[in-house]
Coordinates of C-alpha atoms in Angstrom, one line a residue:
M73 CA 23.2 41.1 -52.3
I74 CA 24.6 40.7 -49.0
A75 CA 24.9 36.9 -49.4
A76 CA 26.9 36.9 -52.7
A77 CA 29.3 39.5 -51.3
L78 CA 30.1 37.2 -48.2
A79 CA 30.2 34.3 -50.0
A80 CA 32.9 35.8 -52.6
L81 CA 34.9 37.2 -49.7
S82 CA 35.2 33.8 -48.1
L83 CA 37.0 32.5 -50.9
S84 CA 39.3 34.8 -51.2
L85 CA 40.1 34.8 -47.2
P86 CA 43.1 33.2 -45.9
A87 CA 42.3 30.8 -43.3
P88 CA 44.6 30.2 -40.3
E89 CA 46.3 26.9 -39.7
L90 CA 44.5 25.0 -37.4
P91 CA 46.2 23.8 -33.7
D92 CA 46.1 20.5 -32.9
L93 CA 42.2 19.9 -31.4
P94 CA 42.3 20.8 -27.8
P95 CA 41.0 18.2 -24.9
I96 CA 37.6 18.7 -24.1
K97 CA 36.6 21.5 -22.2
R98 CA 34.5 20.8 -19.0
D99 CA 34.4 21.9 -15.1
A100 CA 36.2 20.2 -13.0
Q101 CA 35.2 16.9 -11.4
I102 CA 34.6 15.4 -7.7
T103 CA 34.7 11.7 -7.9
Y104 CA 33.2 10.5 -4.6
V105 CA 34.3 6.6 -3.5
D106 CA 32.9 4.7 -0.8
R107 CA 34.5 3.5 2.3
S108 CA 36.5 1.0 0.2
G109 CA 37.1 2.7 -2.7
A110 CA 34.1 2.1 -5.0
V111 CA 32.7 5.1 -6.8
L112 CA 29.5 6.6 -5.6
G113 CA 28.9 9.3 -7.9
V114 CA 30.6 12.3 -9.9
R115 CA 29.8 15.6 -9.5
G116 CA 31.1 18.7 -11.8
G117 CA 31.9 18.2 -15.4
R118 CA 31.0 15.0 -17.3
Y119 CA 31.9 13.6 -20.7
A120 CA 32.0 10.6 -22.4
P121 CA 33.9 9.3 -25.4
P122 CA 33.6 10.6 -28.9
V123 CA 30.7 9.9 -30.7
N124 CA 30.3 7.6 -33.4
L125 CA 27.9 8.9 -36.0
A126 CA 27.6 5.6 -37.5
R127 CA 26.3 3.8 -34.7
L128 CA 23.8 6.4 -34.1
P129 CA 20.3 6.7 -35.3
P130 CA 20.1 8.9 -38.7
Y131 CA 17.5 11.2 -37.0
V132 CA 19.7 12.0 -34.3
P133 CA 22.3 14.5 -36.4
A134 CA 19.8 15.2 -38.4
A135 CA 18.1 17.2 -35.3
F136 CA 20.5 18.9 -34.6
V137 CA 20.7 19.7 -38.4
A138 CA 17.6 21.1 -38.7
I139 CA 17.3 23.2 -35.7
E140 CA 20.9 24.3 -35.4
D141 CA 22.1 25.0 -39.4
R142 CA 19.9 23.3 -41.8
R143 CA 22.4 24.3 -44.8
F144 CA 24.8 22.8 -42.6
Y145 CA 25.8 20.3 -46.0
E146 CA 25.7 23.0 -48.2
H147 CA 27.9 25.7 -46.7
T148 CA 31.6 26.3 -46.3
G149 CA 31.9 26.9 -42.7
F150 CA 29.3 29.8 -42.6
D151 CA 25.7 30.5 -43.5
A152 CA 26.2 33.7 -46.0
R153 CA 22.2 33.8 -46.6
G154 CA 21.7 33.8 -42.7
I155 CA 24.3 36.1 -41.7
A156 CA 22.5 38.4 -44.9
R157 CA 19.2 37.4 -43.2
A158 CA 20.6 38.2 -39.4
I159 CA 21.8 41.8 -40.6
V160 CA 18.3 42.7 -42.0
T161 CA 16.2 41.7 -39.4
N162 CA 18.8 43.2 -36.5
I163 CA 19.2 46.7 -38.8
E164 CA 15.0 46.3 -38.9
R165 CA 14.8 45.9 -35.0
G166 CA 17.7 47.9 -34.1
R167 CA 19.5 45.5 -31.5
A168 CA 21.0 42.0 -32.2
A169 CA 17.8 40.1 -32.4
Q170 CA 19.3 37.0 -34.5
G171 CA 22.6 35.2 -35.0
A172 CA 23.8 33.2 -37.5
S173 CA 26.1 31.1 -36.4
T174 CA 26.7 27.3 -37.9
I175 CA 27.5 24.2 -36.4
T176 CA 30.7 24.5 -37.9
Q177 CA 31.3 28.2 -36.1
Q178 CA 29.8 27.0 -32.8
L179 CA 32.4 24.3 -33.2
A180 CA 35.3 26.6 -33.9
R181 CA 34.0 28.7 -31.1
N182 CA 34.1 25.6 -28.5
L183 CA 37.5 24.2 -29.6
Y184 CA 39.4 27.5 -29.9
L185 CA 37.7 30.7 -29.0
S186 CA 36.0 32.2 -25.9
S187 CA 32.6 33.2 -25.9
D188 CA 32.8 37.1 -25.5
R189 CA 30.5 38.9 -27.8
T190 CA 33.5 41.2 -29.9
L191 CA 33.7 41.7 -33.3
Q192 CA 37.4 40.2 -33.3
R193 CA 36.1 36.8 -31.7
K194 CA 33.3 36.6 -34.4
G195 CA 36.0 37.5 -37.2
S196 CA 38.3 34.6 -35.6
E197 CA 35.6 32.4 -35.2
L198 CA 34.7 32.9 -39.1
L199 CA 38.4 32.2 -40.2
Y200 CA 38.7 29.2 -38.1
A201 CA 35.4 27.6 -39.7
I202 CA 36.6 27.7 -42.8
Q203 CA 39.6 26.4 -42.0
L204 CA 37.7 23.4 -40.2
E205 CA 35.7 23.1 -43.2
R206 CA 38.6 22.6 -45.7
T207 CA 40.9 20.3 -43.1
Y208 CA 37.6 18.0 -42.0
S209 CA 34.3 16.2 -43.7
K210 CA 31.1 17.1 -42.9
Q211 CA 30.9 13.7 -41.0
Q212 CA 34.1 14.5 -39.0
L213 CA 32.8 18.1 -38.1
L214 CA 29.3 16.7 -37.0
G215 CA 30.8 14.0 -34.9
L216 CA 33.3 16.7 -33.3
Y217 CA 30.5 19.1 -32.6
L218 CA 28.1 16.6 -30.9
S219 CA 30.9 15.0 -28.6
R220 CA 31.9 18.3 -27.3
I221 CA 28.8 20.8 -27.0
Y222 CA 27.3 21.7 -23.3
F223 CA 24.4 19.8 -22.5
G224 CA 23.6 21.5 -19.1
S225 CA 23.7 19.4 -15.7
G226 CA 27.6 19.1 -16.3
A227 CA 27.0 16.9 -19.4
Y228 CA 29.5 17.4 -22.5
G229 CA 28.8 15.6 -25.7
I230 CA 25.8 13.6 -26.6
E231 CA 26.9 10.3 -25.1
A232 CA 27.1 12.1 -21.7
A233 CA 23.9 13.8 -22.2
S234 CA 21.9 10.7 -23.4
Q235 CA 23.4 8.6 -20.2
R236 CA 22.4 11.8 -17.5
Y237 CA 19.0 12.6 -18.8
F238 CA 17.7 9.3 -20.2
N239 CA 19.9 6.3 -18.7
K240 CA 21.0 5.2 -22.1
P241 CA 23.5 4.8 -24.7
A242 CA 23.1 7.8 -27.4
A243 CA 22.8 5.1 -30.1
K244 CA 19.5 3.8 -28.2
L245 CA 17.9 7.1 -28.1
T246 CA 14.3 7.7 -29.6
L247 CA 13.1 10.2 -32.0
R248 CA 11.6 12.2 -29.2
E249 CA 14.6 11.9 -27.1
A250 CA 17.1 13.3 -29.7
A251 CA 14.5 16.1 -30.4
M252 CA 14.8 17.1 -26.5
L253 CA 18.4 16.8 -26.3
A254 CA 18.7 19.0 -29.7
A255 CA 16.8 21.7 -28.2
I256 CA 19.2 22.2 -25.4
P257 CA 22.5 23.8 -26.9
K258 CA 20.3 27.2 -27.6
S259 CA 20.0 27.5 -23.6
P260 CA 21.4 24.3 -21.8
V261 CA 19.9 26.0 -18.4
A262 CA 16.2 27.2 -20.0
Y263 CA 16.0 23.8 -21.8
D264 CA 17.4 21.3 -19.7
P265 CA 14.5 18.5 -19.5
S266 CA 14.6 18.1 -15.7
D267 CA 14.5 21.0 -14.6
H268 CA 12.3 22.8 -17.1
P269 CA 10.2 20.2 -18.7
E270 CA 7.7 22.8 -20.2
A271 CA 10.2 25.0 -21.8
S272 CA 12.2 21.4 -23.1
A273 CA 8.6 19.9 -24.5
A274 CA 8.3 23.3 -26.3
R275 CA 11.5 24.0 -27.9
S276 CA 11.4 20.0 -28.3
R277 CA 8.5 20.6 -31.0
L278 CA 10.3 23.4 -32.8
V279 CA 12.7 20.7 -33.6
L280 CA 10.5 18.0 -34.9
D281 CA 9.2 21.1 -37.2
A282 CA 11.8 21.9 -38.6
M283 CA 13.2 18.3 -38.8
V284 CA 9.6 17.6 -41.0
E285 CA 10.5 21.3 -42.9
T286 CA 14.1 19.8 -44.0
G287 CA 12.4 16.5 -45.3
A288 CA 14.5 14.2 -42.2
I289 CA 11.0 13.2 -40.8
T290 CA 7.4 12.8 -41.9
P291 CA 4.9 14.3 -40.7
A292 CA 3.5 10.9 -39.0
Q293 CA 6.6 10.5 -37.5
R294 CA 6.5 13.8 -35.6
T295 CA 3.1 12.8 -34.6
K296 CA 4.2 9.6 -33.1
A297 CA 7.4 11.2 -31.4
L298 CA 5.1 13.7 -29.8
A299 CA 3.0 11.2 -28.4
E300 CA 6.1 10.0 -26.8
K301 CA 6.7 10.3 -22.9
P302 CA 10.6 9.8 -22.3
K303 CA 11.4 9.3 -18.7
V304 CA 13.5 11.9 -17.6
W305 CA 15.7 11.5 -14.4
K306 CA 16.1 14.3 -12.4
T307 CA 19.5 13.6 -11.1
A308 CA 21.8 10.8 -13.0
P309 CA 20.5 7.6 -12.3
N310 CA 24.5 6.3 -12.4
D311 CA 24.8 8.0 -9.3
G312 CA 23.8 6.6 -5.9
A313 CA 23.6 7.7 -2.9
Q314 CA 22.2 11.3 -4.0
Y315 CA 20.9 12.6 -0.4
F316 CA 24.4 11.6 1.2
L317 CA 26.2 13.3 -2.0
D318 CA 24.3 16.0 -1.5
W319 CA 25.1 16.4 1.7
V320 CA 28.9 15.6 1.8
D321 CA 29.6 17.9 -1.6
G322 CA 28.1 20.8 -0.2
E323 CA 30.8 20.0 2.9
T324 CA 33.7 19.6 -0.1
R325 CA 33.0 23.0 -1.2
R326 CA 33.1 24.7 1.8
L327 CA 36.2 23.2 2.2
V328 CA 37.9 23.9 -0.7
G329 CA 36.0 26.1 -2.8
Q330 CA 35.3 25.8 -6.3
P331 CA 37.7 23.2 -7.6
K332 CA 40.4 24.0 -10.5
Q333 CA 41.5 20.2 -10.5
D334 CA 39.5 16.9 -10.7
L335 CA 39.3 15.5 -7.2
V336 CA 38.8 12.5 -5.3
V337 CA 36.7 12.4 -1.6
E338 CA 37.2 9.6 0.1
T339 CA 34.1 9.2 2.3
T340 CA 32.5 7.1 5.0
L341 CA 29.9 5.5 3.3
D342 CA 29.1 1.8 3.2
A343 CA 27.9 2.0 -0.7
P344 CA 25.8 -1.8 -0.2
L345 CA 24.5 -0.7 3.3
E346 CA 23.5 2.5 1.8
A347 CA 21.7 0.8 -1.2
A348 CA 20.0 -1.5 1.4
A349 CA 18.5 1.1 3.4
A350 CA 17.5 3.2 0.1
Q351 CA 15.7 -0.1 -1.0
A352 CA 14.2 -0.9 2.1
A353 CA 13.0 2.4 2.8
R354 CA 11.5 2.8 -0.7
A355 CA 9.7 -0.6 0.0
T356 CA 8.1 0.4 3.7
V357 CA 7.1 3.6 2.3
T358 CA 4.9 1.6 -0.7
Q359 CA 3.8 -0.8 2.3
Y360 CA 2.6 1.4 4.3
A361 CA 0.8 4.5 1.7
K362 CA -2.3 3.2 2.5
Q363 CA -1.8 4.1 5.9
G364 CA -0.2 7.9 4.9
A365 CA 2.7 7.2 4.8
G366 CA 4.8 9.3 2.8
Q367 CA 8.4 9.9 3.4
V368 CA 11.1 8.4 5.2
A369 CA 14.8 8.9 7.0
V370 CA 17.6 6.4 7.7
V371 CA 20.8 7.7 9.0
A372 CA 23.1 4.9 10.4
V373 CA 26.3 6.3 12.0
D374 CA 29.2 3.8 13.6
G375 CA 30.5 4.6 17.5
Q376 CA 33.6 6.8 15.6
G377 CA 30.6 8.9 14.1
R378 CA 31.3 8.3 10.9
V379 CA 28.2 7.8 8.8
R380 CA 27.6 4.6 6.9
A381 CA 24.2 4.9 5.3
L382 CA 22.2 8.3 5.0
V383 CA 18.8 8.3 3.0
G384 CA 16.9 11.2 3.0
G385 CA 13.5 10.3 1.3
A386 CA 11.9 7.7 -0.4
S387 CA 13.1 9.2 -3.8
H388 CA 15.9 11.3 -4.7
E389 CA 14.3 11.8 -8.3
A390 CA 11.0 12.8 -6.9
S391 CA 12.0 14.7 -4.0
P392 CA 15.6 15.9 -3.6
Y393 CA 15.2 17.3 0.1
N394 CA 17.4 15.8 2.2
R395 CA 15.0 14.6 5.4
A396 CA 18.1 13.0 7.4
V397 CA 19.8 16.3 7.7
A398 CA 17.4 19.3 7.1
A399 CA 14.2 18.3 8.1
R400 CA 13.4 19.2 11.8
R401 CA 10.5 17.0 13.4
Q402 CA 9.4 16.2 16.6
A403 CA 11.4 13.0 18.5
G404 CA 8.4 11.6 20.8
S405 CA 9.3 9.0 22.6
A406 CA 12.8 8.6 21.1
W407 CA 13.4 11.9 23.6
K408 CA 13.0 10.0 26.8
P409 CA 16.2 8.3 27.1
F410 CA 17.7 11.7 27.7
V411 CA 15.0 12.1 30.5
Y412 CA 16.0 8.6 31.8
L413 CA 19.8 9.4 31.6
T414 CA 19.2 12.2 33.5
A415 CA 17.7 10.6 36.2
L416 CA 20.1 7.5 36.4
E417 CA 22.9 10.3 36.5
A418 CA 21.0 11.6 39.8
G419 CA 20.8 8.8 41.6
M420 CA 17.7 6.8 40.4
T421 CA 18.3 3.2 39.0
P422 CA 16.3 0.8 36.6
E423 CA 14.4 -0.9 39.8
T424 CA 13.6 2.7 41.5
L425 CA 9.9 2.6 41.7
V426 CA 7.6 5.0 40.5
V427 CA 4.1 5.4 40.0
D428 CA 2.0 5.6 36.8
A429 CA -1.2 7.6 37.8
P430 CA -2.9 10.9 36.7
L431 CA -0.6 13.9 36.9
T432 CA -0.8 17.6 36.1
I433 CA 2.0 19.9 36.0
G434 CA 0.7 23.4 36.5
T435 CA -2.5 23.0 33.7
W436 CA -0.7 20.0 31.5
S437 CA -1.7 16.7 32.2
P438 CA 0.0 14.4 29.8
R439 CA -1.8 11.1 29.3
N440 CA -0.4 8.0 27.8
Y441 CA -0.8 6.2 24.5
D442 CA -2.6 3.0 26.4
E443 CA -5.8 3.6 28.1
G444 CA -5.4 3.3 32.1
Y445 CA -2.7 3.5 34.4
L446 CA -0.4 1.1 36.0
G447 CA 0.1 2.1 39.3
P448 CA 4.0 1.4 40.8
I449 CA 6.2 0.1 38.1
T450 CA 10.1 0.5 38.0
L451 CA 12.0 2.8 35.6
Q452 CA 12.9 0.0 33.5
Q453 CA 9.2 -1.0 33.2
A454 CA 8.1 2.7 32.6
L455 CA 10.5 3.0 30.0
A456 CA 10.1 0.0 28.2
R457 CA 6.4 0.7 28.1
S458 CA 7.0 4.5 27.1
V459 CA 5.0 5.6 30.1
N460 CA 4.1 9.7 29.2
T461 CA 3.0 10.3 33.2
V462 CA 6.5 9.1 34.3
A463 CA 8.4 10.4 32.0
A464 CA 6.8 14.0 32.5
G465 CA 7.1 13.5 36.2
L466 CA 10.8 12.6 36.2
A467 CA 12.0 15.6 34.0
D468 CA 10.0 17.9 36.2
Q469 CA 12.3 16.2 39.0
V470 CA 15.3 16.5 37.8
G471 CA 15.0 19.5 36.0
R472 CA 14.0 20.4 32.5
N473 CA 17.1 22.4 32.0
N474 CA 19.2 19.2 32.8
V475 CA 17.6 17.2 30.3
A476 CA 18.2 19.8 27.8
A477 CA 21.9 19.9 28.8
T478 CA 22.2 16.1 28.7
A479 CA 20.5 16.1 25.0
R480 CA 23.0 18.9 23.9
R481 CA 26.0 16.8 25.5
L482 CA 25.1 14.0 23.6
G483 CA 25.0 15.7 20.1
V484 CA 21.5 17.2 19.7
A485 CA 21.9 20.8 18.3
S486 CA 18.8 21.9 17.8
P487 CA 16.9 24.5 20.2
V488 CA 15.4 22.4 22.9
T489 CA 12.2 23.7 24.7
T490 CA 11.9 23.1 28.7
D491 CA 8.3 23.6 29.1
P492 CA 6.9 20.3 30.9
A493 CA 6.0 18.5 27.4
M494 CA 9.6 18.4 26.6
A495 CA 9.7 15.1 28.6
L496 CA 7.7 13.9 25.9
G497 CA 10.0 15.2 23.1
V498 CA 8.2 18.3 21.4
A499 CA 11.5 18.9 20.9
Q500 CA 12.2 19.0 16.6
V501 CA 15.2 17.5 15.7
S502 CA 16.8 15.8 13.1
P503 CA 17.5 11.9 12.2
L504 CA 21.1 12.6 11.9
E505 CA 21.2 14.5 15.4
M506 CA 19.1 11.7 16.8
A507 CA 21.8 9.0 15.2
Q508 CA 24.9 11.1 16.7
A509 CA 23.2 10.9 20.0
Y510 CA 22.3 7.2 20.4
A511 CA 25.8 6.3 18.8
V512 CA 27.0 7.5 22.6
F513 CA 25.2 4.7 23.9
A514 CA 26.5 2.5 21.3
N515 CA 30.4 2.9 21.7
G516 CA 30.6 2.9 25.6
G517 CA 29.6 6.9 26.2
Q518 CA 31.9 8.6 24.2
R519 CA 30.9 11.7 22.0
V520 CA 30.4 11.7 18.7
A521 CA 30.2 14.1 16.0
A522 CA 28.6 12.4 12.7
Y523 CA 30.7 12.8 9.8
G524 CA 30.7 11.9 6.2
L525 CA 34.3 13.3 5.0
E526 CA 37.7 11.0 5.5
R527 CA 40.1 12.6 2.9
I528 CA 40.2 15.0 -0.3
R529 CA 42.9 14.3 -2.8
T530 CA 44.1 14.9 -6.4
T531 CA 44.0 12.3 -9.1
G532 CA 47.5 12.4 -8.8
G533 CA 47.5 11.7 -5.2
A534 CA 48.2 15.1 -3.3
V535 CA 46.2 15.4 -0.4
V536 CA 43.9 18.6 -0.2
W537 CA 42.6 18.1 3.0
Q538 CA 42.6 15.5 5.5
R539 CA 40.4 14.4 8.5
R540 CA 42.0 14.8 12.3
A541 CA 41.7 12.3 14.6
Q542 CA 39.9 13.3 17.7
A543 CA 40.5 12.6 21.1
P544 CA 37.8 10.9 22.9
V545 CA 35.6 12.3 25.5
Q546 CA 33.8 10.6 28.0
V547 CA 30.3 11.9 28.5
I548 CA 28.5 9.2 29.9
G549 CA 30.2 7.2 32.6
N550 CA 29.0 4.3 34.8
P551 CA 26.7 3.0 36.3
P552 CA 24.2 5.5 34.4
L553 CA 25.4 4.4 31.0
G554 CA 25.3 0.6 31.8
E555 CA 21.8 1.0 33.6
L556 CA 20.0 2.9 30.6
N557 CA 21.6 0.5 28.0
Q558 CA 19.9 -2.3 29.9
M559 CA 16.6 -0.4 30.0
L560 CA 16.9 0.0 26.0
R561 CA 17.5 -3.5 25.9
A562 CA 14.1 -4.3 27.4
V563 CA 12.3 -2.0 25.3
M564 CA 13.4 -4.3 22.1
A565 CA 12.7 -7.7 24.4
S566 CA 9.4 -6.6 26.0
G567 CA 8.2 -3.4 25.4
T568 CA 6.9 -1.3 22.6
G569 CA 10.3 -2.3 20.3
V570 CA 9.8 -5.7 20.2
R571 CA 9.5 -5.6 16.3
A572 CA 12.7 -4.5 15.9
A573 CA 14.5 -7.6 18.1
I574 CA 17.0 -9.3 15.8
P575 CA 17.5 -12.8 17.8
G576 CA 20.9 -13.5 18.6
R577 CA 22.1 -10.0 18.8
D578 CA 22.4 -7.3 21.6
V579 CA 20.3 -4.5 20.6
A580 CA 18.6 -1.5 21.9
G581 CA 16.4 1.1 20.9
K582 CA 13.8 3.0 21.6
T583 CA 10.6 4.0 19.7
G584 CA 8.7 7.4 19.4
T585 CA 5.1 8.2 18.0
T586 CA 4.3 12.0 18.1
S587 CA 0.1 13.5 18.6
D588 CA -2.1 12.3 15.8
Y589 CA 0.6 9.7 14.1
R590 CA 2.5 12.5 12.4
D591 CA 5.9 11.3 13.0
A592 CA 7.2 7.9 13.9
W593 CA 10.7 7.0 15.2
F594 CA 12.9 3.7 15.7
C595 CA 16.6 4.5 17.0
G596 CA 18.3 2.0 18.1
F597 CA 21.5 0.5 18.4
T598 CA 24.4 -2.3 18.9
G599 CA 28.0 -2.3 19.6
N600 CA 29.4 0.4 17.3
L601 CA 26.4 1.3 15.2
A602 CA 23.6 3.3 15.4
T603 CA 20.4 3.3 13.3
V604 CA 17.7 6.4 13.2
V605 CA 14.9 6.0 11.2
W606 CA 12.0 8.3 11.0
M607 CA 8.6 8.2 9.0
G608 CA 6.0 10.8 8.4
R609 CA 4.6 13.6 6.0
D610 CA 6.4 16.7 4.4
D611 CA 3.2 18.5 5.3
N612 CA 3.3 17.3 9.0
S613 CA -0.4 15.8 8.1
P614 CA -1.4 13.0 10.8
M615 CA -0.4 9.3 9.1
G616 CA -3.0 6.4 10.2
R617 CA -1.7 4.9 13.5
I618 CA 1.7 4.3 11.9
T619 CA 3.8 3.9 15.6
G620 CA 7.5 3.9 16.1
G621 CA 7.3 0.2 17.0
S622 CA 5.4 -0.9 13.5
A623 CA 7.0 0.2 10.2
P624 CA 10.2 2.4 11.3
A625 CA 11.0 -0.7 13.6
E626 CA 10.9 -3.1 11.0
L627 CA 12.9 -1.0 8.7
W628 CA 15.3 -0.3 11.5
R629 CA 15.5 -4.2 12.1
G630 CA 16.6 -4.6 8.1
V631 CA 18.5 -2.2 7.8
M632 CA 20.5 -3.6 10.8
T633 CA 20.6 -7.3 9.4
T634 CA 22.8 -5.7 6.7
G635 CA 24.7 -3.8 8.9
F636 CA 25.7 -6.4 10.7
K637 CA 26.9 -8.3 7.6
R638 CA 28.7 -5.3 6.0
L639 CA 30.4 -3.8 9.3
P640 CA 32.3 -4.6 12.3
T641 CA 30.0 -4.7 15.1
S642 CA 29.8 -6.3 18.5
A643 CA 27.9 -6.4 22.0
I644 CA 27.4 -3.3 23.2
P645 CA 29.9 -1.9 25.4
P646 CA 29.8 -1.6 28.7
G647 CA 31.7 1.5 29.0
P648 CA 34.3 2.8 31.7
P649 CA 34.3 1.2 35.4
P650 CA 32.3 3.2 37.9
P651 CA 34.5 5.3 39.7
V652 CA 35.1 4.3 43.3
M653 CA 32.9 6.8 45.8
A654 CA 30.6 6.9 48.9
P655 CA 27.4 5.3 48.6
L656 CA 24.8 8.3 47.3
E657 CA 22.1 9.2 49.1
P658 CA 18.6 8.8 47.5
V659 CA 17.7 12.4 46.0
L660 CA 14.7 11.3 44.2
T661 CA 11.1 10.3 45.3
P662 CA 8.6 8.9 42.8
A663 CA 7.3 11.0 40.1
I664 CA 5.2 13.9 41.9
A665 CA 3.6 17.1 40.2
A666 CA 5.7 20.1 40.6
P667 CA 4.0 23.2 40.7
F668 CA 4.6 24.8 37.2
A669 CA 2.4 26.2 35.3
P670 CA 3.8 26.9 31.7
Q671 CA 1.8 27.6 28.5
Q672 CA 0.7 24.1 27.0
P673 CA 2.3 23.4 23.5
A674 CA -0.3 23.0 20.6
A675 CA 1.2 19.4 19.8
V676 CA 2.2 17.1 22.2
P677 CA 3.6 13.8 21.4
V678 CA 1.6 10.7 22.9
G679 CA 3.9 7.7 22.8

């Protein structure tokens, strides 16, 4: 009776004149481009051209009809039987437990109305749905619906959703994939197949059951579809540089808030270098997986602080945690250049003799990676061989607070411990911090603040934000700068970093390996480009004898080889001329243990 009354009422209702079809509604887009203007990716609303139903497999629209509105081809805009059933159900339960919006009503709401839950809006929706049915064919209505409905993750329309979740055009969707997309509109958050695979699978099964009930597919086809295991992309597969985009997207929104209009963000990234670094990082982790390699980070920063590549893990899809920016890991011997620079600034030279011998500072006795002691050696030899006893003795003499101040001056912002083991790199730092610190060695001794954003503008060209040029600040002078770079070249030529050497190129750097092989680093540079590689495991468990001079050095060499082709590099610049002054009196003696007895740290880097 209720259904009959509603159907009769619909025939007598004067429907409003339809406005022109509005543009597809979506959130503002932020398009990120690399340093040459190539698109890196889009954050925010995504949409695609209107769908052509004739090019879709028949089961694609059938999936939506079956689960959303199985009497779509019979009603005139609203489902009188469905509304009557919903009214009875809601009265029985004493609450709004069931709705009855047809595909046409959903389209009317999407085109012309808000989502307010009011009787006035519902009445307008009904009238617009009736007029839509009088104006357009069923095929046209279904095409409009599939072109404009929201599928979560910023995707509007089935074409955008198909690309977002399955990296394929909608015309190539399988039956199971079609059911997964049809499951989403009821709740784009709860049934997002990338974030909630179990909920998506459960509702997809309901879609397939409904398709069997409506005769769209056979039970055998349902069984076959349920056996499929579609690959669902955690992030949009057509977006590269996901770790970098995560980083700069956060910074963009901090600067401009939630955008009200489409924006274009010009970044510092070199897309081909980034792609090469990401590919090399994945390959290296795979190659060393049997030795326990779990994760990797790569950061390349030029001499002005522009981030040219940033890889925060082996796979953003598998793990979006950005190790390049957010992870804090012990630096190991990659920290030692800060110790040696402090010593050089205090008057030592690369030829100063020190002694590699047993050493005790308080109750702590550092040990070397290699067994035995070398006796009297030069500072340059000690750094090239990464001798722990010498580094610990030097830091004790020049003052660990002074070493910490040197690190902060060069760009390390994380807290720095000043117990005796700090000389061996117990400080926990990010790869990004280490890259900006080593970039100071690469640019002639000037302070570097790593950044990824150059300019933010509207699509019409109006500038919203522009990075301001920073006046150069000299933080390392000569002769210490030139002496340290000479020593770091020796690391590559004859020390622990020989596997990173690139014939014919002026390169320098330092390895780092922490206790039990939990972290392995290679931090190196050429003129105007510093690159840092870290490898380890997220749970901080040991790897199998992976040192900074092995896998990270090899990965570093590969990334830098591409960098030489992509970026303007040069020989390592000498830096400013040394000041004219009277010769300094010697202020240090060879490494001698000092009477200092702090608490021994639980884990101490060894190489």
